[in-house]
Coordinates of N, CA and C in Angstrom, one line a residue:
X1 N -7.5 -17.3 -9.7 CA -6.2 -16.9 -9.0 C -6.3 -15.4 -8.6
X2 N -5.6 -14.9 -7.4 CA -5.6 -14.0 -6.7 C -4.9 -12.8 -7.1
X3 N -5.4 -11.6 -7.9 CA -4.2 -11.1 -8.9 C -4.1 -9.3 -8.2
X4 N -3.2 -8.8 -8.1 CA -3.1 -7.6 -7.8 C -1.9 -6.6 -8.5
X5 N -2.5 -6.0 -9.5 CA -1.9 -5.2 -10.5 C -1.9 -3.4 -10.0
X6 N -0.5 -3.3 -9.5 CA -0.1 -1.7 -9.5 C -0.1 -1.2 -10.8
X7 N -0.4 0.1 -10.2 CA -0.3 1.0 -11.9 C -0.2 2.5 -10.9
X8 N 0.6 3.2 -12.3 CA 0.3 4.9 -11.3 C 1.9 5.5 -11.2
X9 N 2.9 4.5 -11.4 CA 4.2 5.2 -10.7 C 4.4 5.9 -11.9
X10 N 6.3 6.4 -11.6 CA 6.9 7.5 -12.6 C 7.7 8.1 -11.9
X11 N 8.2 9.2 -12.7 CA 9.1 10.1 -12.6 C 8.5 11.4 -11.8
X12 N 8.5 12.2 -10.7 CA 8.1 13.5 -10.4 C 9.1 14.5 -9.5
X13 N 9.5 15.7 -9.6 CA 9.7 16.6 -9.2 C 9.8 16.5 -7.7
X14 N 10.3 16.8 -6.4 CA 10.0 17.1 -5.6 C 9.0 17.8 -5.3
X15 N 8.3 17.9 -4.4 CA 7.1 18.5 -4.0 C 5.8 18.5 -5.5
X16 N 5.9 17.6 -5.8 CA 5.1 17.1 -6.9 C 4.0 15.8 -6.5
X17 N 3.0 15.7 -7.3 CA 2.4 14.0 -6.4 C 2.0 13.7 -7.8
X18 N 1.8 12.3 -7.1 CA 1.4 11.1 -8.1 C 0.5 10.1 -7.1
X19 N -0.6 9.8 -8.4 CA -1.5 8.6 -7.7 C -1.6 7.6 -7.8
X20 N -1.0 6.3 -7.1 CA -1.1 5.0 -7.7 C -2.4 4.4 -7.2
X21 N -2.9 3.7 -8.0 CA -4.1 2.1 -8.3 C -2.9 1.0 -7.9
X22 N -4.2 0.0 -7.7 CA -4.0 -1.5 -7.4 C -5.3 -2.0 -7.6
X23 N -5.3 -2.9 -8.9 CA -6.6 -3.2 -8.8 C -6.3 -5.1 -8.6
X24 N -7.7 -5.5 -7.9 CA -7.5 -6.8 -7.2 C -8.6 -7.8 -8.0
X25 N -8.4 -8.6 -7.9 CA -9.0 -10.0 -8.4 C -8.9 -11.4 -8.0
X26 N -9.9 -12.1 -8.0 CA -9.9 -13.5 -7.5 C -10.2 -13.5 -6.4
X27 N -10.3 -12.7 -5.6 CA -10.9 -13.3 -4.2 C -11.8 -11.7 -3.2
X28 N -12.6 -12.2 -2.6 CA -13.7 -11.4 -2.3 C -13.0 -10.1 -1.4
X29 N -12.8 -9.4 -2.2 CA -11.7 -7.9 -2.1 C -12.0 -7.3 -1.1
X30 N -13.3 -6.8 -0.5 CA -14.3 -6.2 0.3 C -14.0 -6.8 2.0
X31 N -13.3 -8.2 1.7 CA -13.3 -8.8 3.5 C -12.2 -9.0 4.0
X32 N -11.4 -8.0 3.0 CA -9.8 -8.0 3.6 C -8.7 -6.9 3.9
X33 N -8.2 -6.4 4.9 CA -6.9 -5.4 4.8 C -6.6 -5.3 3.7
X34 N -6.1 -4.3 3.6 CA -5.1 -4.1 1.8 C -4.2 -3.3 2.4
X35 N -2.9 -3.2 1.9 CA -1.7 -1.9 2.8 C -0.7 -2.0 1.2
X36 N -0.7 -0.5 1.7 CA 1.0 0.1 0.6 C 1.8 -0.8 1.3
X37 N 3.1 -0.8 0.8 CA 4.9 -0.9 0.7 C 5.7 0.0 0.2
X38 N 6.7 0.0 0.2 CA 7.6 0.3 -0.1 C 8.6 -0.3 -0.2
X39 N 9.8 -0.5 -1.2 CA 11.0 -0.2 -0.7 C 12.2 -0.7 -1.7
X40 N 13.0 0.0 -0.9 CA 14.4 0.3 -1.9 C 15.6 -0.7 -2.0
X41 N 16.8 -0.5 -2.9 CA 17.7 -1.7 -3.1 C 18.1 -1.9 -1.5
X42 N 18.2 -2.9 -1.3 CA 19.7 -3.3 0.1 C 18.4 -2.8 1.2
X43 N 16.9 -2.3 1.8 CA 16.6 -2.2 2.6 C 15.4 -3.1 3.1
X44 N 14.6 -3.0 3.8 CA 13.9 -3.7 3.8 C 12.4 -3.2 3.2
X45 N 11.3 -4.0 3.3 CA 10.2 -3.8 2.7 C 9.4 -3.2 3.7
X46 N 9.0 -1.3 3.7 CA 8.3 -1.1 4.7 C 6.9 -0.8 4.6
X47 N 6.0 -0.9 5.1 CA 5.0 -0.5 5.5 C 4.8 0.8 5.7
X48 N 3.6 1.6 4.5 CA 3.3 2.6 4.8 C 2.0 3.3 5.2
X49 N 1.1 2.5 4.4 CA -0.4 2.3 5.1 C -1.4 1.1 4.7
X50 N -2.5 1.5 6.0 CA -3.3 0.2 5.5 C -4.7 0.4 6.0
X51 N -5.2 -0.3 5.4 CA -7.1 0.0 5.4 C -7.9 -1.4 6.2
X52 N -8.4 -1.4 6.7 CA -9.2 -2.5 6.8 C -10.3 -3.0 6.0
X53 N -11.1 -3.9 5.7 CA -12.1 -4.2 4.6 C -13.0 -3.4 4.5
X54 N -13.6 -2.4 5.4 CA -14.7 -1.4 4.7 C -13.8 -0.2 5.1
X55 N -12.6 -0.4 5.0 CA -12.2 1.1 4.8 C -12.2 2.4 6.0
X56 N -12.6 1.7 7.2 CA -13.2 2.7 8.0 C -12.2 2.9 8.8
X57 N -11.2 2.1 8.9 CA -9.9 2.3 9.7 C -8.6 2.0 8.6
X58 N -7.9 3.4 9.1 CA -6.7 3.6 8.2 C -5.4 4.0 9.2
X59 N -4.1 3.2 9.0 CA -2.9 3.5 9.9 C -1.7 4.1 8.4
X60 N -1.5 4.9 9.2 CA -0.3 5.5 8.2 C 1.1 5.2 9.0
X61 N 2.5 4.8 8.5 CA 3.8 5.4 8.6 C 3.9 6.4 9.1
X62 N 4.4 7.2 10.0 CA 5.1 8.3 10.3 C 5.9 8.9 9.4
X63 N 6.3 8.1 8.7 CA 7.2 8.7 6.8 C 6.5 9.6 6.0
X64 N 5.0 9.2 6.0 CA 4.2 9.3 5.5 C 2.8 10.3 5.6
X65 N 2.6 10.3 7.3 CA 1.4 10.6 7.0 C 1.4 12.3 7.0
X66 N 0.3 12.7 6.7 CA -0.3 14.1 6.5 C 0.4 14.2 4.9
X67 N 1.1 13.4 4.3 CA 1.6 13.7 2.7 C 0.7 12.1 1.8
X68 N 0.5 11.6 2.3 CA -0.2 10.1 1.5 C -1.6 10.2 2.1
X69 N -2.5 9.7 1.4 CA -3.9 9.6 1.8 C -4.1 8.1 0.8
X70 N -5.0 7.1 1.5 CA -5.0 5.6 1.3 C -6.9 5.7 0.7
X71 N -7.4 4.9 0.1 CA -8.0 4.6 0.2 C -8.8 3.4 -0.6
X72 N -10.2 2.7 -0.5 CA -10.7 1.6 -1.8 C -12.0 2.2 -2.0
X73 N -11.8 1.2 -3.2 CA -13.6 1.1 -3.6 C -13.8 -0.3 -4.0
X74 N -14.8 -0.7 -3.0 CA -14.9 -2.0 -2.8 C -15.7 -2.3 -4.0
X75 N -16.0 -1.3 -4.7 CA -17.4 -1.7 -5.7 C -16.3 -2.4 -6.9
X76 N -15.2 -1.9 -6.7 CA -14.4 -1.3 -8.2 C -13.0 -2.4 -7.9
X77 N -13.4 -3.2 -6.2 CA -12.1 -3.9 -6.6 C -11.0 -3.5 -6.6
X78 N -10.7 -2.0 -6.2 CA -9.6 -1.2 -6.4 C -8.8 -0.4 -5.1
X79 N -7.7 0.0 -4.9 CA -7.0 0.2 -3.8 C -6.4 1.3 -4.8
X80 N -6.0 2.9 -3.7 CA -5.6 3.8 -4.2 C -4.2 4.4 -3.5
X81 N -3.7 5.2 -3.7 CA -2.7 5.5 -2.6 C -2.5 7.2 -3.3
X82 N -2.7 8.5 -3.2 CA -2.7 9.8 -3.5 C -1.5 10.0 -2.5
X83 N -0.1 10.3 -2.9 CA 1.1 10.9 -2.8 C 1.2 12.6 -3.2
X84 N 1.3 13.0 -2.1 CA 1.2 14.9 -2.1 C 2.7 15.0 -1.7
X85 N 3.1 16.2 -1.8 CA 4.2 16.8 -1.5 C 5.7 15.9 -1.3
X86 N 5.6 14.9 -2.8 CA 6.6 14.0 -2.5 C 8.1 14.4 -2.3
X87 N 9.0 13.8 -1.4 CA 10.5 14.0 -1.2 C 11.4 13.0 -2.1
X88 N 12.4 13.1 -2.3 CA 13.5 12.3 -2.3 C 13.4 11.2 -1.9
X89 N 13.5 10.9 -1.0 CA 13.1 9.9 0.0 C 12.1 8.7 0.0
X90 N 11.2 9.2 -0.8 CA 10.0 8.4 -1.4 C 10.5 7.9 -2.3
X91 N 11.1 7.9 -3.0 CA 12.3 7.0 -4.5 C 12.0 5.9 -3.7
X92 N 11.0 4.7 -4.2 CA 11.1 3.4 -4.1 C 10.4 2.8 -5.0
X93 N 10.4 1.5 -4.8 CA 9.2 0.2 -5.7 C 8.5 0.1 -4.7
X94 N 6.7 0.5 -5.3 CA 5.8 0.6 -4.3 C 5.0 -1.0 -4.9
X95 N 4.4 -1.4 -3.8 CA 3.4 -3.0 -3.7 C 2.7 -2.5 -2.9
X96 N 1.1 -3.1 -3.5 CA 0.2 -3.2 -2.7 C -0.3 -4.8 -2.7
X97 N -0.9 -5.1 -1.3 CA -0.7 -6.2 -0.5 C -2.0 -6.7 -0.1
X98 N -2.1 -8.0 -0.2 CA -3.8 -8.3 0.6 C -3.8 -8.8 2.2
X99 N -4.1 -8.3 3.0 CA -4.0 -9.2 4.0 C -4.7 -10.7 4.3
X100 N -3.7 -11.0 5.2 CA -4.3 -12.4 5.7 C -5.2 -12.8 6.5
X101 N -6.1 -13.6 6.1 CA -7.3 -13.8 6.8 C -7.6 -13.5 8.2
X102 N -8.1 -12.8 9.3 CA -8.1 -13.0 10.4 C -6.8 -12.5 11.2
X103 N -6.3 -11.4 10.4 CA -4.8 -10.4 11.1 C -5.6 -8.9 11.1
X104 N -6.5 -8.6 10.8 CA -7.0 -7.5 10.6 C -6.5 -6.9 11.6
X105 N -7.2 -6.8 12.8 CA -7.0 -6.0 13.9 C -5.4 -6.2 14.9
X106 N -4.4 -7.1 14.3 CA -2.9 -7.6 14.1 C -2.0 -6.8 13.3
X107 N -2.0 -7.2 12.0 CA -0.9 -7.1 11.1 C -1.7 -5.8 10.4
X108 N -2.6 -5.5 10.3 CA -3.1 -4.8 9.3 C -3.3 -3.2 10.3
X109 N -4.1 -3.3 10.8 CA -4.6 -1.9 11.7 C -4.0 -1.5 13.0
X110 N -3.4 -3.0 13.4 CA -3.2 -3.3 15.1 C -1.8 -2.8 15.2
X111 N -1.0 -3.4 16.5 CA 0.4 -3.4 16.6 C 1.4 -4.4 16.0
X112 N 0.9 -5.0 14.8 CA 1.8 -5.3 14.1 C 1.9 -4.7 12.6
X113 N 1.4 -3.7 12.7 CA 1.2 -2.7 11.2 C 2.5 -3.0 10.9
X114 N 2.2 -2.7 9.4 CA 3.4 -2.8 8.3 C 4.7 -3.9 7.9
X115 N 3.7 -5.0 9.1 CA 4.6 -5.9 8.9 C 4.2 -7.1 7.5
X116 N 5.1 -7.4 6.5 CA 5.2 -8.1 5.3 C 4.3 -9.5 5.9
X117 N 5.3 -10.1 7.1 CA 4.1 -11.5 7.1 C 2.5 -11.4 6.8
X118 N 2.2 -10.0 7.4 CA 0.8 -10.0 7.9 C 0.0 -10.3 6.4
X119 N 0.8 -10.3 5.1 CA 0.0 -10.1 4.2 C 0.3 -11.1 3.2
X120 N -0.3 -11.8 2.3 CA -0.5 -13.1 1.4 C -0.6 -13.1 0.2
X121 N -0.5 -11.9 -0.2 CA -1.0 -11.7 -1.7 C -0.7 -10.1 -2.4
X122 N 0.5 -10.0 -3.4 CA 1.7 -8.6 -3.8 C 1.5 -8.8 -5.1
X123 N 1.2 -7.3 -5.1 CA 1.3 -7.0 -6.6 C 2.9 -7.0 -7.2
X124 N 3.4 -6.8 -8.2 CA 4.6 -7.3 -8.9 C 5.6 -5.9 -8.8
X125 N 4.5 -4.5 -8.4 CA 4.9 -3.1 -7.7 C 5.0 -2.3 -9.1
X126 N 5.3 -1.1 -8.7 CA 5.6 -0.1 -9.7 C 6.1 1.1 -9.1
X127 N 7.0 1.0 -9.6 CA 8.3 2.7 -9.3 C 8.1 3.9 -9.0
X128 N 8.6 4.0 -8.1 CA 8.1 6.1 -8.2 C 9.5 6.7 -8.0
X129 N 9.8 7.6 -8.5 CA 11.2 8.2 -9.0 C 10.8 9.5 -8.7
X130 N 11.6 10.3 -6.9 CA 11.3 11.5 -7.0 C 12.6 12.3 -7.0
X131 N 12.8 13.4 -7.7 CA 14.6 14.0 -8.0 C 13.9 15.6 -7.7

């Protein structure tokens, strides 16, 4: 079975960072998109970044970028997300996501970034709390 476990959230300071993991299982990790989430009570689920399978192409949010840096290690099965100079605003339940077969250059890298269909397989998320 296809398992993806966040780890990493908490409580931080403004202008403080935190690093979350996602580590993945059950299915060949290396030949698929992976993308952050986000999101909060009453909004919807946004899209903040996303990697393609070797990693070599990365789309950030505008929310986000120049403060988040994404990245895997395909050896290790693992998805990372490094949060720098977090706001307020970042207060959400973060998921990381596998994409769907054959959306890579679509839902994952393309012009349909950060959208939820594009992806098949959510970790259960983990909180980040910034005050």
């Amino acid at each position: 079975d296809v398992q993806l476990v966040e780890s990493g959230g908490g409580s931080v300071q403004a202008g403080g960072s935190l690093r979350l993991s996602c580590a993945a299982s059950g299915y060949t990790y290396s030949s698929y998109c992976m993308g952050w989430f986000r999101q909060t009570p009453g909004k919807e689920r946004e899209g903040i970044a996303a990697l393609n399978g070797g990693g070599g192409s990365i789309v950030y949010a505008n929310s986000v970028k120049g403060r988040f840096t994404v990245s895997r290690d395909n050896a290790k099965n693992a998805l990372y997300l490094q949060m720098d100079n977090l706001e307020s605003d970042d207060t959400a339940m973060y998921y990381c996501a596998a994409g769907r077969p054959g959306r890579e250059n679509t839902y994952c890298i393309g012009p349909y970034f950060g959208t939820p269909s594009g992806y098949n397989y959510w970790g259960q998320g983990t909180q980040v709390t910034v005050s």
